[in-house]
mmCIF file of C-alpha atoms and ligand atoms in Angstrom:
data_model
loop_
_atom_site.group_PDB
_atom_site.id
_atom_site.type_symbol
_atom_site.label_atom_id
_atom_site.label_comp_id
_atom_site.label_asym_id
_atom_site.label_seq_id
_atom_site.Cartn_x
_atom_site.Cartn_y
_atom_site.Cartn_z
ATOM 1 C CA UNK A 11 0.000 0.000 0.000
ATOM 2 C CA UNK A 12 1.345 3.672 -0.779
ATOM 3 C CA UNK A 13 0.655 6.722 1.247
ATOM 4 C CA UNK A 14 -2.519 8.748 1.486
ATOM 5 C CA UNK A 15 -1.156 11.417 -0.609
ATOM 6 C CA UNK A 16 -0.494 9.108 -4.112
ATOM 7 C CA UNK A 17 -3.675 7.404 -3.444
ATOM 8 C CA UNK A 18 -5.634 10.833 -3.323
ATOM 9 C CA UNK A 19 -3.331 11.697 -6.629
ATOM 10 C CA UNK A 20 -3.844 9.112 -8.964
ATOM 11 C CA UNK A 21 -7.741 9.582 -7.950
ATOM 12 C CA UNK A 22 -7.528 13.238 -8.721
ATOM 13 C CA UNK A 23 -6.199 12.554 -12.207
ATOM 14 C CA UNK A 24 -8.405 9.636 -12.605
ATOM 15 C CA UNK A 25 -11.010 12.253 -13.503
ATOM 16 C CA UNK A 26 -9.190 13.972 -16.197
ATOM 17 C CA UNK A 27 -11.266 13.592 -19.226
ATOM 18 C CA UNK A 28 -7.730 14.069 -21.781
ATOM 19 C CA UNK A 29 -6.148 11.377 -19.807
ATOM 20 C CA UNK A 30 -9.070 9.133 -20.248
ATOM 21 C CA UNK A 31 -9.451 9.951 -23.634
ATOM 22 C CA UNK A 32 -5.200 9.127 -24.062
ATOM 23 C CA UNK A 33 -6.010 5.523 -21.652
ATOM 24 C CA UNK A 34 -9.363 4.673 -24.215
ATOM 25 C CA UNK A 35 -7.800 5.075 -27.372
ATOM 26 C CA UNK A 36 -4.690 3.307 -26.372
ATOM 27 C CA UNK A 37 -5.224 0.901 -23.517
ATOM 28 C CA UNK A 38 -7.133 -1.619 -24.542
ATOM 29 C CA UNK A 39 -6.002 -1.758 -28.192
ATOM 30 C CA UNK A 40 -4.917 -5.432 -29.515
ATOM 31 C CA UNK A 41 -3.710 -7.913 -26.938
ATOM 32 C CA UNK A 42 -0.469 -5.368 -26.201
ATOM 33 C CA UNK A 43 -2.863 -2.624 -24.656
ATOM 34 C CA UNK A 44 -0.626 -1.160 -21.895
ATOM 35 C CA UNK A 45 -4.094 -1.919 -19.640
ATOM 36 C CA UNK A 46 -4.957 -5.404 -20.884
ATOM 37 C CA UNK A 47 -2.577 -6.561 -17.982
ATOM 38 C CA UNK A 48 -5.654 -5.959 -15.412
ATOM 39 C CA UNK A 49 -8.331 -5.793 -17.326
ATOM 40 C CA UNK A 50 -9.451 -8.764 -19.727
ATOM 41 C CA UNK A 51 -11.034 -6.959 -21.774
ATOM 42 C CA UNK A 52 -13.767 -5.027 -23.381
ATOM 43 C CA UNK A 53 -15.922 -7.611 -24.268
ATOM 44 C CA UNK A 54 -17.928 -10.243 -22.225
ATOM 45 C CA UNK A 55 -16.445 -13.250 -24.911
ATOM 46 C CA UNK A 56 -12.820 -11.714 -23.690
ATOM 47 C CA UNK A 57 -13.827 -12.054 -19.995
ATOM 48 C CA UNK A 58 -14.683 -15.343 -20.446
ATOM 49 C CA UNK A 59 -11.773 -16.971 -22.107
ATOM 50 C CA UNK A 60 -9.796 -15.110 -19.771
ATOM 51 C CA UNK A 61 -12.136 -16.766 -16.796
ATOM 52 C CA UNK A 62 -11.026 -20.229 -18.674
ATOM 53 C CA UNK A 63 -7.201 -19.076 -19.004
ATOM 54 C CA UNK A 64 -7.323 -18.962 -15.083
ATOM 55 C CA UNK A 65 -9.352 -21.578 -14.034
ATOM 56 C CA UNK A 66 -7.117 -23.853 -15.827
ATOM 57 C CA UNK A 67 -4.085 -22.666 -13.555
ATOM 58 C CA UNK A 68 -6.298 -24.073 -10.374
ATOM 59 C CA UNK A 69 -7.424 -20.853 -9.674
ATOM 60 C CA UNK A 70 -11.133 -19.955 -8.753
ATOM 61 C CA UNK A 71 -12.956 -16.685 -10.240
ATOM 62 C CA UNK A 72 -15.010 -13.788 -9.864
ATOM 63 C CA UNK A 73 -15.788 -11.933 -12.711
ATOM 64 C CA UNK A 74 -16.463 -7.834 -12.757
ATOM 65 C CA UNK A 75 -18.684 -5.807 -15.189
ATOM 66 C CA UNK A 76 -16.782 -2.646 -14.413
ATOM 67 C CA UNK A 77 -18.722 0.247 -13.761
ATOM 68 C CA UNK A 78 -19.240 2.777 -11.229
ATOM 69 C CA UNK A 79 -20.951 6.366 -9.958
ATOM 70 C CA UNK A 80 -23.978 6.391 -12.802
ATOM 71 C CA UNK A 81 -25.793 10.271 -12.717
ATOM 72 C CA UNK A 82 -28.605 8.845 -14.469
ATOM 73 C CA UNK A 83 -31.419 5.928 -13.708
ATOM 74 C CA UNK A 84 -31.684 4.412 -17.434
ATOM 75 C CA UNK A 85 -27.878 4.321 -16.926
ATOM 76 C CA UNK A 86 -28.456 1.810 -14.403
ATOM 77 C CA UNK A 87 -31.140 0.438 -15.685
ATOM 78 C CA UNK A 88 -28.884 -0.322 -18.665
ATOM 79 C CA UNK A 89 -25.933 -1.636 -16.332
ATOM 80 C CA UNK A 90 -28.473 -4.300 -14.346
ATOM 81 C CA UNK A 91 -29.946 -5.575 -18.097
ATOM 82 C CA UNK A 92 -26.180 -6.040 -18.933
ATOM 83 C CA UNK A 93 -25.738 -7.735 -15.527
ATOM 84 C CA UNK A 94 -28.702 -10.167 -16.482
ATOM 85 C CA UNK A 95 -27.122 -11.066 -19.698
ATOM 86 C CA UNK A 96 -24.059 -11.598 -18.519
ATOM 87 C CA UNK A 97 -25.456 -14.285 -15.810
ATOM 88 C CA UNK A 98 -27.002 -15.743 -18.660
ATOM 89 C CA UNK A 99 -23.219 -15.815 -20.706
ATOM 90 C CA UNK A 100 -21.627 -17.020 -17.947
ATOM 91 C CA UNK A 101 -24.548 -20.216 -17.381
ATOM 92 C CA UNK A 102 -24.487 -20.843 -20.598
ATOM 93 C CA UNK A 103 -19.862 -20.895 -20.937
ATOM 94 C CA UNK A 104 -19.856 -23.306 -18.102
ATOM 95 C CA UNK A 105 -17.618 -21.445 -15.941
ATOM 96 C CA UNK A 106 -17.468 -20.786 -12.128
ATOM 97 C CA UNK A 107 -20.662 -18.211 -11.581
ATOM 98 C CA UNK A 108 -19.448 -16.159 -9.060
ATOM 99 C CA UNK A 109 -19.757 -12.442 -9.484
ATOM 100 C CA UNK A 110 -18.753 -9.343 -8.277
ATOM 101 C CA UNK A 111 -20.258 -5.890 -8.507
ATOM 102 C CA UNK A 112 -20.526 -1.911 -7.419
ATOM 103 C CA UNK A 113 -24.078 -0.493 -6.485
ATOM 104 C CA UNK A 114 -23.186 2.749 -7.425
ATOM 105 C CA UNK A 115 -23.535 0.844 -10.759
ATOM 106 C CA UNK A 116 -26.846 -0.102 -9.929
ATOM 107 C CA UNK A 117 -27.698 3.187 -8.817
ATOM 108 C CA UNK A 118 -27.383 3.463 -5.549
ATOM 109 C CA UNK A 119 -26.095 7.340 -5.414
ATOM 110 C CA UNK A 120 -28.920 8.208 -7.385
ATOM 111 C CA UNK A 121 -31.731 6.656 -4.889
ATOM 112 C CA UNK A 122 -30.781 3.713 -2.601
ATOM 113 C CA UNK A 123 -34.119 2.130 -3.634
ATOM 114 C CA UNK A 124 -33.354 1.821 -7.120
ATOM 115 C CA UNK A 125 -29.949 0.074 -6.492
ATOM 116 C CA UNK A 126 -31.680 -2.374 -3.625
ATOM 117 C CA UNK A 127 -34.177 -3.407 -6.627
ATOM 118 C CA UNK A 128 -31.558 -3.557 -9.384
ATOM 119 C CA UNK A 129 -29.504 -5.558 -7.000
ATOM 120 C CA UNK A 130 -32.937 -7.486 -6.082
ATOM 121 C CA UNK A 131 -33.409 -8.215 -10.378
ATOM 122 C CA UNK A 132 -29.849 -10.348 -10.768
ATOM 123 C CA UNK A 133 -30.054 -12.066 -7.051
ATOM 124 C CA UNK A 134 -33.278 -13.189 -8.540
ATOM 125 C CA UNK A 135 -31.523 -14.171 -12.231
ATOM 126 C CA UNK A 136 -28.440 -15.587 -10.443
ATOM 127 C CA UNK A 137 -29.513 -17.542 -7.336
ATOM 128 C CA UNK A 138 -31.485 -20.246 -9.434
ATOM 129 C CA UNK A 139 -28.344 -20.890 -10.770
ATOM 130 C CA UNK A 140 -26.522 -21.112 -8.177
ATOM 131 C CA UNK A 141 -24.336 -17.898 -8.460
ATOM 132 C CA UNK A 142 -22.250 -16.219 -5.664
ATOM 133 C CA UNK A 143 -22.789 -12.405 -5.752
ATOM 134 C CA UNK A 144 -20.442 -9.978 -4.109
ATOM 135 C CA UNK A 145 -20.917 -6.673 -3.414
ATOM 136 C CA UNK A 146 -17.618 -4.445 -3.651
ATOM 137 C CA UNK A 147 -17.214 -1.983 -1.437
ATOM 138 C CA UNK A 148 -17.014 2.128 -2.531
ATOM 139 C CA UNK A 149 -15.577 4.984 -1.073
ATOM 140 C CA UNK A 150 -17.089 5.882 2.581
ATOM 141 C CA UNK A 151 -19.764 8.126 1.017
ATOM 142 C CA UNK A 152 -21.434 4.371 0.533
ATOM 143 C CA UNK A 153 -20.358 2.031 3.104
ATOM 144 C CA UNK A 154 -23.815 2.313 5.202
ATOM 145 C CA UNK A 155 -25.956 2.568 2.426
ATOM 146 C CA UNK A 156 -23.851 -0.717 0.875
ATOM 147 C CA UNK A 157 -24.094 -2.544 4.057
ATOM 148 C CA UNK A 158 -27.932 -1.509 4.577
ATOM 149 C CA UNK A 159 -28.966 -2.535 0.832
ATOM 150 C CA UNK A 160 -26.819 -6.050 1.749
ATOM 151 C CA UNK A 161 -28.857 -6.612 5.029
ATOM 152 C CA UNK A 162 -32.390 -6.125 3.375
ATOM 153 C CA UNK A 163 -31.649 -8.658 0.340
ATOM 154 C CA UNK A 164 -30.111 -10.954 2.797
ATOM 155 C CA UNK A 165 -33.437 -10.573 5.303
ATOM 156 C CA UNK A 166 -35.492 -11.038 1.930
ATOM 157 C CA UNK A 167 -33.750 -14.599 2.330
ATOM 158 C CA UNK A 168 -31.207 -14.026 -0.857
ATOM 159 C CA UNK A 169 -28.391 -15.964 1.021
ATOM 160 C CA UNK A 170 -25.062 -16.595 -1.938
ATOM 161 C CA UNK A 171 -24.301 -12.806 -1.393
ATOM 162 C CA UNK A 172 -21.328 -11.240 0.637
ATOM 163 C CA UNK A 173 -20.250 -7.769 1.549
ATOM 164 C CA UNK A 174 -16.405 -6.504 1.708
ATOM 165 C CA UNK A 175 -14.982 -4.674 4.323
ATOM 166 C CA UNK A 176 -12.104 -2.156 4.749
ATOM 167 C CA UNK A 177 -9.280 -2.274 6.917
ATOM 168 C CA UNK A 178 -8.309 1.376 6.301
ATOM 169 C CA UNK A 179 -11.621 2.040 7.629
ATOM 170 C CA UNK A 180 -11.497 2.586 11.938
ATOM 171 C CA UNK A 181 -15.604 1.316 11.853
ATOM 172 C CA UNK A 182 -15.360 -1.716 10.456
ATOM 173 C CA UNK A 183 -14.356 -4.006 13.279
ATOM 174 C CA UNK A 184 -18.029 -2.699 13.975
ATOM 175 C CA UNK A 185 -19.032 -4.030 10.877
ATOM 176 C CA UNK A 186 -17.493 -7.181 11.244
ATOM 177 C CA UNK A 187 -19.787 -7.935 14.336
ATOM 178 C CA UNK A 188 -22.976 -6.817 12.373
ATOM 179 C CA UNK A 189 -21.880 -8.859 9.145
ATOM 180 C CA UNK A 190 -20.747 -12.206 11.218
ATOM 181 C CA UNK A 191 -24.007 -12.466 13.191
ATOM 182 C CA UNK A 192 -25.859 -12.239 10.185
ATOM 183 C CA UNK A 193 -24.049 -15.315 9.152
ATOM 184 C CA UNK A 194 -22.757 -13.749 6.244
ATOM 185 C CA UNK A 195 -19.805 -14.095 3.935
ATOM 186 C CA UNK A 196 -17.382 -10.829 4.051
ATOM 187 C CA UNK A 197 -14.516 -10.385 1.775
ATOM 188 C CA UNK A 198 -11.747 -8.308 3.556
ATOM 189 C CA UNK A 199 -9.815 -5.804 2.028
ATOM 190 C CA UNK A 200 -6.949 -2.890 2.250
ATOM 191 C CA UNK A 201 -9.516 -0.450 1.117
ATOM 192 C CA UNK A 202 -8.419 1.332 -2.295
ATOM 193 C CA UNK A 203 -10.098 4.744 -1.962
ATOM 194 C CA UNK A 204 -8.491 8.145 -0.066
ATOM 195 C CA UNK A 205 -10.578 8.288 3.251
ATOM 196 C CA UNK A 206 -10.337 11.648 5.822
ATOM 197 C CA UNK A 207 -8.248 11.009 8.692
ATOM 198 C CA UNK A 208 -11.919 11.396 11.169
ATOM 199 C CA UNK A 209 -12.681 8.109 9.390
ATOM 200 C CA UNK A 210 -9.817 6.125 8.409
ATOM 201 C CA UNK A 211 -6.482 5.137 9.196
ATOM 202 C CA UNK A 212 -3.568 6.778 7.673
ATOM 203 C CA UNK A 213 -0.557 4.996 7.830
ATOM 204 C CA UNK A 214 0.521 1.490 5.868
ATOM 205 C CA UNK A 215 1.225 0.397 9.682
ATOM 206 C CA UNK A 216 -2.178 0.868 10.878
ATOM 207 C CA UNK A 217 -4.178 -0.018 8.147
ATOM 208 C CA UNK A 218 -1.882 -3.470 8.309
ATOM 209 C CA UNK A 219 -2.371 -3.793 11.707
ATOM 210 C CA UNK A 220 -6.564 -3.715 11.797
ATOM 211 C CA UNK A 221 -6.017 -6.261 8.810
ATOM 212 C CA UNK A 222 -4.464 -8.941 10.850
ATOM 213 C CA UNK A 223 -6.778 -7.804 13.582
ATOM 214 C CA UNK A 224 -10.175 -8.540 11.431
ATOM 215 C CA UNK A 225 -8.514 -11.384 9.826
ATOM 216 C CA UNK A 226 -8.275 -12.877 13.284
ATOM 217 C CA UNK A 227 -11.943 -12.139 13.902
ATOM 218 C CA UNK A 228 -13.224 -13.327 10.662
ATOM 219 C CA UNK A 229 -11.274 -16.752 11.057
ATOM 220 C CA UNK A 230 -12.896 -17.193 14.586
ATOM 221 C CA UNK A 231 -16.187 -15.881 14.051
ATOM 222 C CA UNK A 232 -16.992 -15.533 10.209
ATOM 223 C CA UNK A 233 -18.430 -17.882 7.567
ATOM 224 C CA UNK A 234 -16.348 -18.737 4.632
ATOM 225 C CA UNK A 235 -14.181 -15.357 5.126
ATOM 226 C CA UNK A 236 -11.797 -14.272 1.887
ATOM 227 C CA UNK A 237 -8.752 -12.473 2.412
ATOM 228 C CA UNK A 238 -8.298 -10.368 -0.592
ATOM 229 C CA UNK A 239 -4.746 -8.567 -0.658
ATOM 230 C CA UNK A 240 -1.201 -9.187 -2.324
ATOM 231 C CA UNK A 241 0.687 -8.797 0.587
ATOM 232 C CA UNK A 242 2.689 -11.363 2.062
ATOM 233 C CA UNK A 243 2.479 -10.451 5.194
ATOM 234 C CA UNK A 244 -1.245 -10.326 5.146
ATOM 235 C CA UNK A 245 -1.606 -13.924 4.229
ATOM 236 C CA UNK A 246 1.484 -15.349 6.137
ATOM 237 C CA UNK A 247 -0.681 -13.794 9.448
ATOM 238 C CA UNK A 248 -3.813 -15.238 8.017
ATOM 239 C CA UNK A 249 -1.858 -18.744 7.359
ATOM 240 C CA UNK A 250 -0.417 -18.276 10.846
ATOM 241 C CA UNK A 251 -3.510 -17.932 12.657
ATOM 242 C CA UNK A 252 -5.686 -20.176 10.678
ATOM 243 C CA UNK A 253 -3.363 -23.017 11.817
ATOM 244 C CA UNK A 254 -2.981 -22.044 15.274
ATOM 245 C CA UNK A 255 -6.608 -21.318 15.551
ATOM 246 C CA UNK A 256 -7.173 -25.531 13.756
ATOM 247 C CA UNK A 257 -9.722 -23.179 10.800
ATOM 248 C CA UNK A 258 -8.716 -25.939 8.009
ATOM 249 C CA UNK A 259 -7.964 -24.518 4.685
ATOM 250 C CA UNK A 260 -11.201 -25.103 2.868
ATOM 251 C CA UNK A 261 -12.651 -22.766 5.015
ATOM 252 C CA UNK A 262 -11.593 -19.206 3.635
ATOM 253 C CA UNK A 263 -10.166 -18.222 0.555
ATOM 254 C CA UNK A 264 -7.500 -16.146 -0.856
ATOM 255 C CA UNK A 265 -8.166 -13.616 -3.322
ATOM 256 C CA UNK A 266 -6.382 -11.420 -5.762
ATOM 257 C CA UNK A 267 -6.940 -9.142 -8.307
ATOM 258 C CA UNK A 268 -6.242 -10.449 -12.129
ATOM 259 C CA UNK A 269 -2.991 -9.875 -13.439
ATOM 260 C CA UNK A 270 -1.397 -8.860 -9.762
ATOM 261 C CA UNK A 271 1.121 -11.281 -8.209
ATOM 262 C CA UNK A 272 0.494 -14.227 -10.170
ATOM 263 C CA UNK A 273 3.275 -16.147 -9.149
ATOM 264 C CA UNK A 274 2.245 -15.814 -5.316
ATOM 265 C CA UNK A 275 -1.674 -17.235 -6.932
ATOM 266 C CA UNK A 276 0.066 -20.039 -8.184
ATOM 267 C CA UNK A 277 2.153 -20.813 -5.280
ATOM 268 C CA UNK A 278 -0.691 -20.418 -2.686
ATOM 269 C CA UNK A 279 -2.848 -22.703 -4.737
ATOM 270 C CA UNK A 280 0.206 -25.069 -4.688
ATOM 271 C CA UNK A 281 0.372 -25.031 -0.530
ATOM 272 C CA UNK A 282 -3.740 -26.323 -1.244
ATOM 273 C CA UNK A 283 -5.771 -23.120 -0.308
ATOM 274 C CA UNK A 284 -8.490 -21.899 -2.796
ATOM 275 C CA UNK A 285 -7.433 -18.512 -4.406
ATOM 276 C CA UNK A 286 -9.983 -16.182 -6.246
ATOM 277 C CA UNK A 287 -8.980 -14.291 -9.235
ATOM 278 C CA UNK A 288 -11.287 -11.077 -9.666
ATOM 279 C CA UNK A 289 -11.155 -10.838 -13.102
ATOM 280 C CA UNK A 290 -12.741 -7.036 -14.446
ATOM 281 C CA UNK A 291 -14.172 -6.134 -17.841
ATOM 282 C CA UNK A 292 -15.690 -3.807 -19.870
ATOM 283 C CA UNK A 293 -15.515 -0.555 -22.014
ATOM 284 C CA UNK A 294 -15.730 1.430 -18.358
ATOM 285 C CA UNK A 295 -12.430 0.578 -17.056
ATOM 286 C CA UNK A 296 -10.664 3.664 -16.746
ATOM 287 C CA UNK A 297 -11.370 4.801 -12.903
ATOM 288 C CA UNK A 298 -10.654 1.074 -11.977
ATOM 289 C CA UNK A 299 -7.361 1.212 -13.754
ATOM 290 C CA UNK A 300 -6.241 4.361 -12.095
ATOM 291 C CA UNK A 301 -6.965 2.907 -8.690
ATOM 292 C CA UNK A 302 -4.341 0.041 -9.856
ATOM 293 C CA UNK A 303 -1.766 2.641 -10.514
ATOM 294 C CA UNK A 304 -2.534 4.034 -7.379
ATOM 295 C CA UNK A 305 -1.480 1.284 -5.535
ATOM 296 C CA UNK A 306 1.831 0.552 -6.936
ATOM 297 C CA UNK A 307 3.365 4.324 -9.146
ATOM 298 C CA UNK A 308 5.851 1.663 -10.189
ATOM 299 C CA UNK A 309 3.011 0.374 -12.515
ATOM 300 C CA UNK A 310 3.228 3.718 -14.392
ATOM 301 C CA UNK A 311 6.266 2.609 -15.765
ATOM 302 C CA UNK A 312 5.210 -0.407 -16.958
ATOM 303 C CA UNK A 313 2.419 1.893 -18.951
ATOM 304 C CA UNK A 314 4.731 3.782 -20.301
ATOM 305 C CA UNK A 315 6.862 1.085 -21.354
ATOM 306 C CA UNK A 316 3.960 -0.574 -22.783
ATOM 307 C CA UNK A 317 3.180 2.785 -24.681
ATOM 308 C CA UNK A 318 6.780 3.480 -25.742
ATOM 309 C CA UNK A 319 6.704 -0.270 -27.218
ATOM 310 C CA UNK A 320 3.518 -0.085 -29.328
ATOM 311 C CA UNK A 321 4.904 3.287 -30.817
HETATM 312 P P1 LIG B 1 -0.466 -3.548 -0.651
HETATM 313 O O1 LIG B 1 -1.060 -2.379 -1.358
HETATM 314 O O2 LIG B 1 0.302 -3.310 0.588
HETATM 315 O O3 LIG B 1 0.397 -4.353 -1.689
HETATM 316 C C1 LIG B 1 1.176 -5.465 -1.335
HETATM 317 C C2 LIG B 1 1.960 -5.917 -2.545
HETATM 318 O O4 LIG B 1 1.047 -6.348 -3.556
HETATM 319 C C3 LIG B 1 2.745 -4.810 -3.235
HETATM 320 O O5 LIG B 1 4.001 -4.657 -2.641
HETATM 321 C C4 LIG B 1 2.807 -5.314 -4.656
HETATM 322 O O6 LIG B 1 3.778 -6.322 -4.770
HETATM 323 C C5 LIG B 1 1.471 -5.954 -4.840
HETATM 324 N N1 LIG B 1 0.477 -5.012 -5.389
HETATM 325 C C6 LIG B 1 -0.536 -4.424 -4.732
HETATM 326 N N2 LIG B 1 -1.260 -3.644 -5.545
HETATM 327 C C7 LIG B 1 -0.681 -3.731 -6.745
HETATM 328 C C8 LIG B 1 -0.960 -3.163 -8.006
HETATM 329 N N3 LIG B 1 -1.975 -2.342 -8.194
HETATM 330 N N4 LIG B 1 -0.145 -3.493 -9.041
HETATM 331 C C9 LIG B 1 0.879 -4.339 -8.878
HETATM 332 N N5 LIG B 1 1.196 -4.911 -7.707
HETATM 333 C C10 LIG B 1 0.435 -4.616 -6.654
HETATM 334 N N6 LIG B 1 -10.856 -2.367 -2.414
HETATM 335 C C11 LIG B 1 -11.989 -1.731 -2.023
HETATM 336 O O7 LIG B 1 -11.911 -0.631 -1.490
HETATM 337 N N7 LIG B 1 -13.205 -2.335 -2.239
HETATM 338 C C12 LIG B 1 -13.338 -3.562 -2.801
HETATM 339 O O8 LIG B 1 -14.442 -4.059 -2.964
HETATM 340 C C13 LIG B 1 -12.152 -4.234 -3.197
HETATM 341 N N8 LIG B 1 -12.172 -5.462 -3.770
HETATM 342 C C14 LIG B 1 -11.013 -6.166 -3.986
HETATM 343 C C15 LIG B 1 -11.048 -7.477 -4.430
HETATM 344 C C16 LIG B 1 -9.880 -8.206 -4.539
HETATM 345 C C17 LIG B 1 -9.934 -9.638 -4.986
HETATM 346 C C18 LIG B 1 -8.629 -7.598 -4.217
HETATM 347 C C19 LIG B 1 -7.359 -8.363 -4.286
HETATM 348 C C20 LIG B 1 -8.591 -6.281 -3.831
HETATM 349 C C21 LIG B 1 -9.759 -5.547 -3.735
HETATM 350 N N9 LIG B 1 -9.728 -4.208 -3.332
HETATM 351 C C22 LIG B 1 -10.905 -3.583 -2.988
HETATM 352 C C23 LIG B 1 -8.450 -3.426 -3.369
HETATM 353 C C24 LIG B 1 -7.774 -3.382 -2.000
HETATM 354 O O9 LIG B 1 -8.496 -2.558 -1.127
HETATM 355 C C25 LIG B 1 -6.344 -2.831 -2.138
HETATM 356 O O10 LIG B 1 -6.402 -1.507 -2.607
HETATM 357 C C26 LIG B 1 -5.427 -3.632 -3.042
HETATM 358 O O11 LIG B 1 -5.660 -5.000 -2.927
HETATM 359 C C27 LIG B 1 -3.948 -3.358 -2.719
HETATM 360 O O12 LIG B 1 -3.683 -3.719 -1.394
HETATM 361 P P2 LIG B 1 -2.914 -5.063 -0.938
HETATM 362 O O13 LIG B 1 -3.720 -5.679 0.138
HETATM 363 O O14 LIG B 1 -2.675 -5.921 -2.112
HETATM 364 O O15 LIG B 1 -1.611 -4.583 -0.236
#
């Protein structure tokens, strides 16, 4: 993880419409688009032979329409219909149906209703088929309404649907407590947003710190908990504890985001725990992208590399 101030940078830029212009016309052009690295591509077909790519390396999956923040409802309307066809895609390809998505996608910033019953529309296309649906986590603008939306489905009785939760954040051991005695699967994370200090930790040290903290927790207390991160101390703690604590290995999951530390997905798989690929897609991809270089500046070299190559 990188400070506070690179994080807040990179998602400063991220709304530059000439640098999203530059990433669109360039990134995701032939198989050598500097952004085809994270993202598998524009196209549902593209998704899903990457899906096949992976799960023939062991690895499980969890596939992303990208998508975020619509300002209008037949956006989202438009977003949940592509949702539903995609379920249907994914039944129909014969791959692992397990899905992840944002409900600011589904319209959540424009009226919480209307992302609860978008949401509501693919639990009720998915579930027959046995689908596991995830609910990213946003920004802290969303995390109640997120968590609120999650608890009424899951009340409705729609129970192959998880939340995530942010270590970054200083509420969510709360959150843990509320999401565990629902029974419910949570998927922890880092958090990838820039937070105020009021509400979030600052420094890599902290934000580490609640990590192994709720990762504790979640191997006590949660159902089927996955620990999504690329850090290797993350996981060694989480290995540590779930072996100490006797949590076998089939109950939690690693996960990881496509194209991120592939040698350490292989490896883990090798030791014999289950490791989740989140695999994203789709023409929106630019916001998701800049959150990647975020993370790690040193992947702005590899862009320009990338773009210095194709010229
Ligand atoms: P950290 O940032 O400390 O990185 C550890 C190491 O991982 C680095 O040293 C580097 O080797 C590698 N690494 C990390 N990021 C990299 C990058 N971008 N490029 C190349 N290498 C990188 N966040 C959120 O707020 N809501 C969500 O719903 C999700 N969902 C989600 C799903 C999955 C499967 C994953 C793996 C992550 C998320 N995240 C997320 C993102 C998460 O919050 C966090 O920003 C990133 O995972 C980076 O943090 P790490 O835990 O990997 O540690």
């Amino acid at each position: 993880m990188i400070d506070a101030a690179s994080k807040a940078f990179f998602q400063a830029i991220s709304r530059s419409a000439f640098l999203k212009l530059l990433a669109t016309r360039y990134g995701m052009s032939g198989e050598r688009g500097f952004a085809r690295r994270f993202i598998a591509g524009e196209h549902v077909e593209q998704v899903i032979a990457a899906a096949r790519a992976v799960e023939t390396r062991g690895l499980a999956i969890t596939l992303d329409y990208l998508g975020e923040s619509v300002s209008e409802t037949p956006e989202a309307r438009r977003a949940t219909q592509e949702y539903l066809d995609i379920v249907d895609r994914i039944v129909a390809a014969g791959i692992e149906r397990n899905i992840s998505l944002k409900l600011s996608q589904l319209g959540l910033d424009l009226d919480p209703q209307l992302g609860l019953d978008n949401l509501r529309r693919i639990l009720q296309r998915a579930s027959p088929h046995g689908f596991f649906v995830r609910i990213d986590m946003e920004s802290s603008a969303y995390t109640d309404a997120t968590l609120d939306v999650f608890e009424t489905l899951w009340e409705e009785g729609f129970r192959q649907v998880g939340v995530v939760l942010q270590s970054a954040l200083r509420r969510s051991a709360e959150d843990l407590r509320r999401v565990t005695r629902m029974g419910a699967r949570v998927r922890l994370v880092k958090g990838a947003y820039k937070e105020p200090r009021e509400l979030a930790w600052q420094r890599r040290a902290e934000v580490d710190a609640a990590y192994v903290s709720l990762t504790q927790a979640l191997l006590r207390e949660g159902t089927y908990p996955a620990f999504a991160t690329h850090d290797p101390a993350m996981i060694a703690a989480a290995k540590t504890y779930a072996a100490e604590y006797g949590v076998r290995r089939d109950a939690f999951e690693f996960q990881m985001l496509y194209g991120i530390r592939r040698d350490l997905q292989t490896a883990l798989a090798a030791e014999g725990y289950k490791v989740r690929v989140y695999i994203p897609f789709g023409r929106e991809w630019f916001p998701y992208f800049m959150r990647r270089l975020g993370e790690r500046p040193a992947n702005v070299g590899f862009v320009i590399r990338a773009l210095l190559k194709e010229r």
